[in-house]
Amino acid sequence: MGSDFASWCIYLSVLLALMSAQAGNARKITHRQLKEEGGSTNYLQQPSNTMDGHTHLLAHMDHMDPSLNIFFKIDDLKVGKTMPVYLPSKDLSASPHLLSREAANSIPFSSKQLPQLLEFFSFSKDSRQAKAMDYTLRQCELEPTKGEIRFCATSLESMLDFSRSVFGSDAHLKVLTTTVLKEPTVSLQNYTILDMPKQIPSSRIIACHSLPYPYAIFYCHSQKNETRLFQVSLGAENGDRAQASAVCHMDTSQWDHDHVSFRVLKIKPRSSPVCHFLPPDSLVWVPLPA
């Protein structure tokens, strides 16, 4: 277990630059380093769609929000298909750092303790940072939908523990994400599927999405309903390239009737599969074949 865990630490540190910094002493990080990062927009923005069936705070944003151009229909997964995709350029090295378990456990993580947390991080209650923290804490306290398990990982160790609780303690794991091969010149543009999408065989997956917070928080969830995972090679006319991870939820019958994806795709609620691309700061865990 020790060597296995260490190898995943190294792998994920390389995979996500935002996790490369050492956590060190928790109080030193939160008061000095995180306060210096207080003006950063990395954790002031609402997260990408978590796609767990809840409407959350995104349902009212579908009229003009370009970031909702991540949804597509499963029939769109074919070579030559062109569609608008939101793939922003993001400096992951400037994102909040992932803490060690020891450091994360020393800091409360509860909406009931938000006033104390704001004081701890030296944020005013009316600040954008406070609103982002409140958003994340409330998302992490939502009840799961039917057939779903969820967890907010505050450290790499807790993320790995959750993955093993789903797949089994002896499971060998693989991590996938969206890799930008050529930095996008614009966030929203038409991308074409260049090669036959590759389906990753797995009976179950865990998707982990970053949430806005002074240090890295990942909202991880897994559903018992059929979910298909694909690796998709995308290319734009201007030469931008990406190897994108895409998830297709085959059963949306338990989703909120007002889920934003139904409106984006102009489909009847709960009637059809919904697919979406994952942003570069999201992770997908799958068990390797035995």
Tab-separated table of C-alpha atoms in Angstrom, residues 2-288:
chain	number	residue	atom	x	y	z
A	2	GLY	CA	2.819	2.405	0.884
A	3	SER	CA	4.671	2.160	-2.438
A	4	ASP	CA	1.390	2.127	-4.373
A	5	PHE	CA	0.235	5.291	-2.653
A	6	ALA	CA	3.567	7.003	-3.240
A	7	SER	CA	3.438	6.233	-6.947
A	8	TRP	CA	-0.008	7.795	-7.233
A	9	CYS	CA	1.205	10.877	-5.376
A	10	ILE	CA	3.960	11.309	-7.939
A	11	TYR	CA	1.634	10.601	-10.876
A	12	LEU	CA	-1.019	13.081	-9.845
A	13	SER	CA	1.543	15.720	-8.982
A	14	VAL	CA	2.801	15.541	-12.545
A	15	LEU	CA	-0.717	15.294	-13.952
A	16	LEU	CA	-1.956	18.452	-12.264
A	17	ALA	CA	0.443	21.310	-11.816
A	18	LEU	CA	-1.835	22.870	-9.271
A	19	MET	CA	-1.025	20.038	-6.912
A	20	SER	CA	2.739	20.257	-7.234
A	21	ALA	CA	3.449	22.468	-4.257
A	22	GLN	CA	4.165	20.872	-0.900
A	23	ALA	CA	1.488	21.458	1.725
A	24	GLY	CA	3.791	21.962	4.700
A	25	ASN	CA	2.331	23.495	7.819
A	26	ALA	CA	-1.411	24.101	7.466
A	27	ARG	CA	-1.584	27.343	9.408
A	28	LYS	CA	1.406	28.741	7.542
A	29	ILE	CA	-0.274	27.967	4.207
A	30	THR	CA	-3.708	29.255	5.033
A	31	HIS	CA	-2.709	32.510	6.658
A	32	ARG	CA	0.270	33.565	4.590
A	33	GLN	CA	0.201	31.873	1.191
A	34	LEU	CA	-3.571	31.591	0.737
A	35	LYS	CA	-4.161	35.125	1.932
A	36	GLU	CA	-1.701	36.301	-0.705
A	37	GLU	CA	-3.758	34.376	-3.270
A	38	GLY	CA	-6.992	35.947	-2.040
A	39	GLY	CA	-7.370	38.092	-5.134
A	40	SER	CA	-7.012	35.161	-7.519
A	41	THR	CA	-10.059	34.360	-9.653
A	42	ASN	CA	-9.289	30.632	-9.526
A	43	TYR	CA	-11.630	30.017	-6.630
A	44	LEU	CA	-14.011	32.915	-7.215
A	45	GLN	CA	-15.631	31.305	-10.221
A	46	GLN	CA	-18.386	28.741	-10.116
A	47	PRO	CA	-17.120	25.262	-11.029
A	48	SER	CA	-17.755	23.399	-14.217
A	49	ASN	CA	-20.933	21.337	-14.363
A	50	THR	CA	-20.640	18.485	-11.932
A	51	MET	CA	-23.249	16.480	-13.836
A	52	ASP	CA	-24.714	14.684	-10.847
A	53	GLY	CA	-28.354	15.249	-11.692
A	54	HIS	CA	-28.817	18.337	-9.524
A	55	THR	CA	-29.559	21.706	-11.038
A	56	HIS	CA	-27.355	23.532	-8.484
A	57	LEU	CA	-26.705	27.188	-9.263
A	58	LEU	CA	-26.117	26.739	-12.966
A	59	ALA	CA	-29.647	26.341	-14.301
A	60	HIS	CA	-30.236	30.065	-14.716
A	61	MET	CA	-26.981	30.580	-16.606
A	62	ASP	CA	-27.773	28.666	-19.779
A	63	HIS	CA	-28.906	31.655	-21.858
A	64	MET	CA	-25.503	33.218	-22.491
A	65	ASP	CA	-22.928	31.250	-20.552
A	66	PRO	CA	-20.351	29.914	-23.059
A	67	SER	CA	-19.039	27.393	-20.539
A	68	LEU	CA	-22.171	25.306	-21.064
A	69	ASN	CA	-20.856	24.291	-24.477
A	70	ILE	CA	-19.567	21.018	-23.071
A	71	PHE	CA	-22.743	18.965	-23.554
A	72	PHE	CA	-23.451	16.776	-26.557
A	73	LYS	CA	-25.492	13.747	-27.591
A	74	ILE	CA	-24.020	10.274	-27.766
A	75	ASP	CA	-24.793	10.148	-31.498
A	76	ASP	CA	-22.310	13.026	-31.923
A	77	LEU	CA	-19.391	10.729	-31.076
A	78	LYS	CA	-18.216	10.071	-34.608
A	79	VAL	CA	-15.269	11.051	-36.764
A	80	GLY	CA	-15.772	14.346	-38.559
A	81	LYS	CA	-18.433	15.673	-36.202
A	82	THR	CA	-17.933	19.389	-35.547
A	83	MET	CA	-19.421	21.107	-32.514
A	84	PRO	CA	-18.759	24.177	-30.368
A	85	VAL	CA	-16.721	23.229	-27.296
A	86	TYR	CA	-15.726	25.412	-24.365
A	87	LEU	CA	-12.115	24.584	-23.569
A	88	PRO	CA	-10.577	27.477	-21.646
A	89	SER	CA	-6.907	28.189	-21.277
A	90	LYS	CA	-6.121	27.796	-17.587
A	91	ASP	CA	-2.856	28.121	-15.725
A	92	LEU	CA	-3.115	25.162	-13.366
A	93	SER	CA	0.071	26.188	-11.583
A	94	ALA	CA	-1.754	29.299	-10.339
A	95	SER	CA	-4.653	27.280	-8.918
A	96	PRO	CA	-5.031	26.572	-5.181
A	97	HIS	CA	-2.819	23.764	-3.930
A	98	LEU	CA	-3.946	20.346	-2.750
A	99	LEU	CA	-3.127	19.914	0.925
A	100	SER	CA	-1.870	16.838	2.703
A	101	ARG	CA	-4.382	14.906	4.799
A	102	GLU	CA	-2.787	16.195	8.004
A	103	ALA	CA	-3.037	19.794	6.880
A	104	ALA	CA	-6.585	19.451	5.522
A	105	ASN	CA	-7.858	17.699	8.645
A	106	SER	CA	-6.614	20.556	10.794
A	107	ILE	CA	-9.034	22.977	9.073
A	108	PRO	CA	-12.839	22.721	9.581
A	109	PHE	CA	-14.872	21.987	6.451
A	110	SER	CA	-18.527	22.716	7.211
A	111	SER	CA	-21.028	25.403	6.212
A	112	LYS	CA	-21.971	25.709	9.871
A	113	GLN	CA	-18.441	26.890	10.571
A	114	LEU	CA	-18.264	29.327	7.657
A	115	PRO	CA	-17.973	32.419	9.918
A	116	GLN	CA	-14.957	30.899	11.676
A	117	LEU	CA	-13.470	29.868	8.334
A	118	LEU	CA	-13.831	33.368	6.918
A	119	GLU	CA	-12.050	34.719	9.960
A	120	PHE	CA	-9.368	32.046	9.596
A	121	PHE	CA	-8.759	32.999	5.963
A	122	SER	CA	-9.203	36.743	6.643
A	123	PHE	CA	-12.098	37.140	4.188
A	124	SER	CA	-15.040	39.468	4.811
A	125	LYS	CA	-18.499	37.878	4.856
A	126	ASP	CA	-19.631	39.888	1.812
A	127	SER	CA	-16.574	39.146	-0.316
A	128	ARG	CA	-16.542	37.057	-3.489
A	129	GLN	CA	-14.245	34.633	-1.721
A	130	ALA	CA	-16.868	34.136	0.991
A	131	LYS	CA	-19.596	33.466	-1.579
A	132	ALA	CA	-17.384	30.939	-3.380
A	133	MET	CA	-16.571	29.149	-0.133
A	134	ASP	CA	-20.239	29.056	0.842
A	135	TYR	CA	-21.107	27.624	-2.581
A	136	THR	CA	-18.546	24.845	-2.292
A	137	LEU	CA	-19.454	23.892	1.259
A	138	ARG	CA	-23.145	23.669	0.332
A	139	GLN	CA	-22.404	21.547	-2.748
A	140	CYS	CA	-20.418	19.166	-0.600
A	141	GLU	CA	-23.312	18.824	1.839
A	142	LEU	CA	-26.026	18.037	-0.735
A	143	GLU	CA	-27.725	14.675	-0.492
A	144	PRO	CA	-26.757	12.236	-3.278
A	145	THR	CA	-29.224	11.325	-5.980
A	146	LYS	CA	-30.617	7.794	-6.186
A	147	GLY	CA	-27.882	5.306	-7.008
A	148	GLU	CA	-25.094	7.831	-6.453
A	149	ILE	CA	-22.301	8.101	-3.919
A	150	ARG	CA	-20.390	11.335	-3.483
A	151	PHE	CA	-17.534	12.758	-1.523
A	152	CYS	CA	-15.582	16.012	-1.373
A	153	ALA	CA	-11.868	15.267	-1.252
A	154	THR	CA	-9.800	17.780	0.679
A	155	SER	CA	-6.532	15.911	0.176
A	156	LEU	CA	-4.930	13.467	-2.231
A	157	GLU	CA	-5.066	10.745	0.401
A	158	SER	CA	-8.809	11.177	0.929
A	159	MET	CA	-9.413	11.093	-2.841
A	160	LEU	CA	-7.507	7.839	-3.120
A	161	ASP	CA	-9.343	6.387	-0.109
A	162	PHE	CA	-12.701	7.216	-1.689
A	163	SER	CA	-11.673	5.623	-4.991
A	164	ARG	CA	-10.627	2.444	-3.238
A	165	SER	CA	-13.878	2.365	-1.255
A	166	VAL	CA	-15.772	2.269	-4.565
A	167	PHE	CA	-13.543	-0.061	-6.578
A	168	GLY	CA	-12.117	-2.184	-3.773
A	169	SER	CA	-8.999	-1.867	-1.662
A	170	ASP	CA	-7.008	-4.129	-3.985
A	171	ALA	CA	-8.011	-2.366	-7.203
A	172	HIS	CA	-5.335	-0.960	-9.469
A	173	LEU	CA	-6.438	2.466	-10.616
A	174	LYS	CA	-5.982	4.651	-13.654
A	175	VAL	CA	-6.555	8.390	-13.831
A	176	LEU	CA	-7.745	10.196	-16.956
A	177	THR	CA	-8.251	13.875	-17.673
A	178	THR	CA	-8.533	16.262	-20.599
A	179	THR	CA	-5.101	17.119	-21.944
A	180	VAL	CA	-4.568	20.246	-24.001
A	181	LEU	CA	-2.007	19.391	-26.678
A	182	LYS	CA	-1.886	22.931	-28.015
A	183	GLU	CA	-2.943	25.793	-25.767
A	184	PRO	CA	-6.339	27.125	-26.933
A	185	THR	CA	-6.190	30.576	-28.474
A	186	VAL	CA	-9.863	31.125	-27.640
A	187	SER	CA	-12.038	29.461	-25.002
A	188	LEU	CA	-15.058	28.703	-27.191
A	189	GLN	CA	-14.663	27.510	-30.757
A	190	ASN	CA	-15.684	24.719	-33.087
A	191	TYR	CA	-13.779	21.478	-32.625
A	192	THR	CA	-13.892	18.462	-34.920
A	193	ILE	CA	-13.521	14.859	-33.783
A	194	LEU	CA	-10.363	13.717	-35.580
A	195	ASP	CA	-10.276	9.981	-34.801
A	196	MET	CA	-12.711	7.298	-33.749
A	197	PRO	CA	-13.514	7.976	-30.064
A	198	LYS	CA	-11.991	5.324	-27.816
A	199	GLN	CA	-14.299	3.887	-25.180
A	200	ILE	CA	-12.548	3.053	-21.915
A	201	PRO	CA	-13.970	-0.276	-20.680
A	202	SER	CA	-15.214	0.075	-17.119
A	203	SER	CA	-18.398	-0.896	-15.349
A	204	ARG	CA	-18.099	2.136	-13.095
A	205	ILE	CA	-16.154	5.386	-12.957
A	206	ILE	CA	-15.477	8.142	-10.446
A	207	ALA	CA	-15.463	11.719	-11.706
A	208	CYS	CA	-13.764	14.378	-9.593
A	209	HIS	CA	-14.381	18.062	-10.314
A	210	SER	CA	-12.513	20.971	-8.796
A	211	LEU	CA	-14.533	23.416	-6.703
A	212	PRO	CA	-13.682	27.034	-5.809
A	213	TYR	CA	-11.958	27.251	-2.430
A	214	PRO	CA	-8.771	28.686	-0.918
A	215	TYR	CA	-7.148	25.256	-1.266
A	216	ALA	CA	-7.925	22.516	-3.758
A	217	ILE	CA	-11.245	20.713	-3.217
A	218	PHE	CA	-12.476	17.958	-5.521
A	219	TYR	CA	-16.118	16.946	-5.659
A	220	CYS	CA	-16.018	13.233	-6.501
A	221	HIS	CA	-19.038	11.126	-7.361
A	222	SER	CA	-19.958	7.804	-8.881
A	223	GLN	CA	-23.280	6.451	-10.087
A	224	LYS	CA	-24.509	2.884	-10.311
A	225	ASN	CA	-26.382	3.695	-13.504
A	226	GLU	CA	-24.564	2.969	-16.749
A	227	THR	CA	-21.909	5.553	-17.529
A	228	ARG	CA	-19.600	5.367	-20.520
A	229	LEU	CA	-16.175	6.966	-20.680
A	230	PHE	CA	-14.454	8.015	-23.899
A	231	GLN	CA	-11.168	9.559	-24.949
A	232	VAL	CA	-11.798	11.936	-27.850
A	233	SER	CA	-9.217	13.576	-30.108
A	234	LEU	CA	-10.333	17.126	-30.918
A	235	GLY	CA	-8.955	19.616	-33.399
A	236	ALA	CA	-9.892	23.180	-34.338
A	237	GLU	CA	-9.405	24.949	-37.652
A	238	ASN	CA	-6.731	27.213	-36.156
A	239	GLY	CA	-4.606	24.252	-35.075
A	240	ASP	CA	-5.699	23.986	-31.423
A	241	ARG	CA	-5.652	20.370	-30.266
A	242	ALA	CA	-6.910	18.460	-27.226
A	243	GLN	CA	-7.225	14.878	-26.041
A	244	ALA	CA	-10.520	15.162	-24.183
A	245	SER	CA	-12.160	12.880	-21.684
A	246	ALA	CA	-15.893	12.605	-22.245
A	247	VAL	CA	-18.524	11.002	-20.043
A	248	CYS	CA	-21.907	9.784	-21.271
A	249	HIS	CA	-24.652	9.269	-18.683
A	250	MET	CA	-26.919	6.661	-20.235
A	251	ASP	CA	-29.719	6.937	-17.662
A	252	THR	CA	-30.859	10.452	-16.742
A	253	SER	CA	-34.231	9.401	-15.319
A	254	GLN	CA	-33.271	10.505	-11.790
A	255	TRP	CA	-31.945	13.914	-12.813
A	256	ASP	CA	-33.610	17.174	-11.925
A	257	HIS	CA	-36.269	18.064	-14.501
A	258	ASP	CA	-34.670	21.494	-14.857
A	259	HIS	CA	-31.138	20.238	-15.363
A	260	VAL	CA	-29.376	22.696	-17.618
A	261	SER	CA	-28.140	20.007	-20.030
A	262	PHE	CA	-31.678	19.232	-21.194
A	263	ARG	CA	-32.148	22.826	-22.264
A	264	VAL	CA	-28.729	23.092	-23.857
A	265	LEU	CA	-29.327	19.955	-25.926
A	266	LYS	CA	-33.015	20.764	-26.495
A	267	ILE	CA	-34.133	17.316	-25.408
A	268	LYS	CA	-37.019	16.143	-23.267
A	269	PRO	CA	-35.961	15.933	-19.617
A	270	ARG	CA	-34.904	12.481	-18.418
A	271	SER	CA	-35.541	10.950	-21.847
A	272	SER	CA	-32.082	10.538	-23.378
A	273	PRO	CA	-28.422	9.997	-22.530
A	274	VAL	CA	-26.385	13.132	-21.858
A	275	CYS	CA	-22.684	13.398	-22.656
A	276	HIS	CA	-20.200	16.074	-21.689
A	277	PHE	CA	-16.519	16.851	-21.987
A	278	LEU	CA	-14.468	17.240	-18.827
A	279	PRO	CA	-12.311	20.332	-18.276
A	280	PRO	CA	-8.548	19.914	-17.767
A	281	ASP	CA	-8.859	20.376	-13.993
A	282	SER	CA	-11.218	17.415	-13.571
A	283	LEU	CA	-10.156	13.805	-13.042
A	284	VAL	CA	-11.734	10.459	-13.866
A	285	TRP	CA	-10.731	7.359	-11.918
A	286	VAL	CA	-11.278	3.896	-13.405
A	287	PRO	CA	-10.144	0.426	-12.245
A	288	LEU	CA	-7.672	-1.341	-14.473
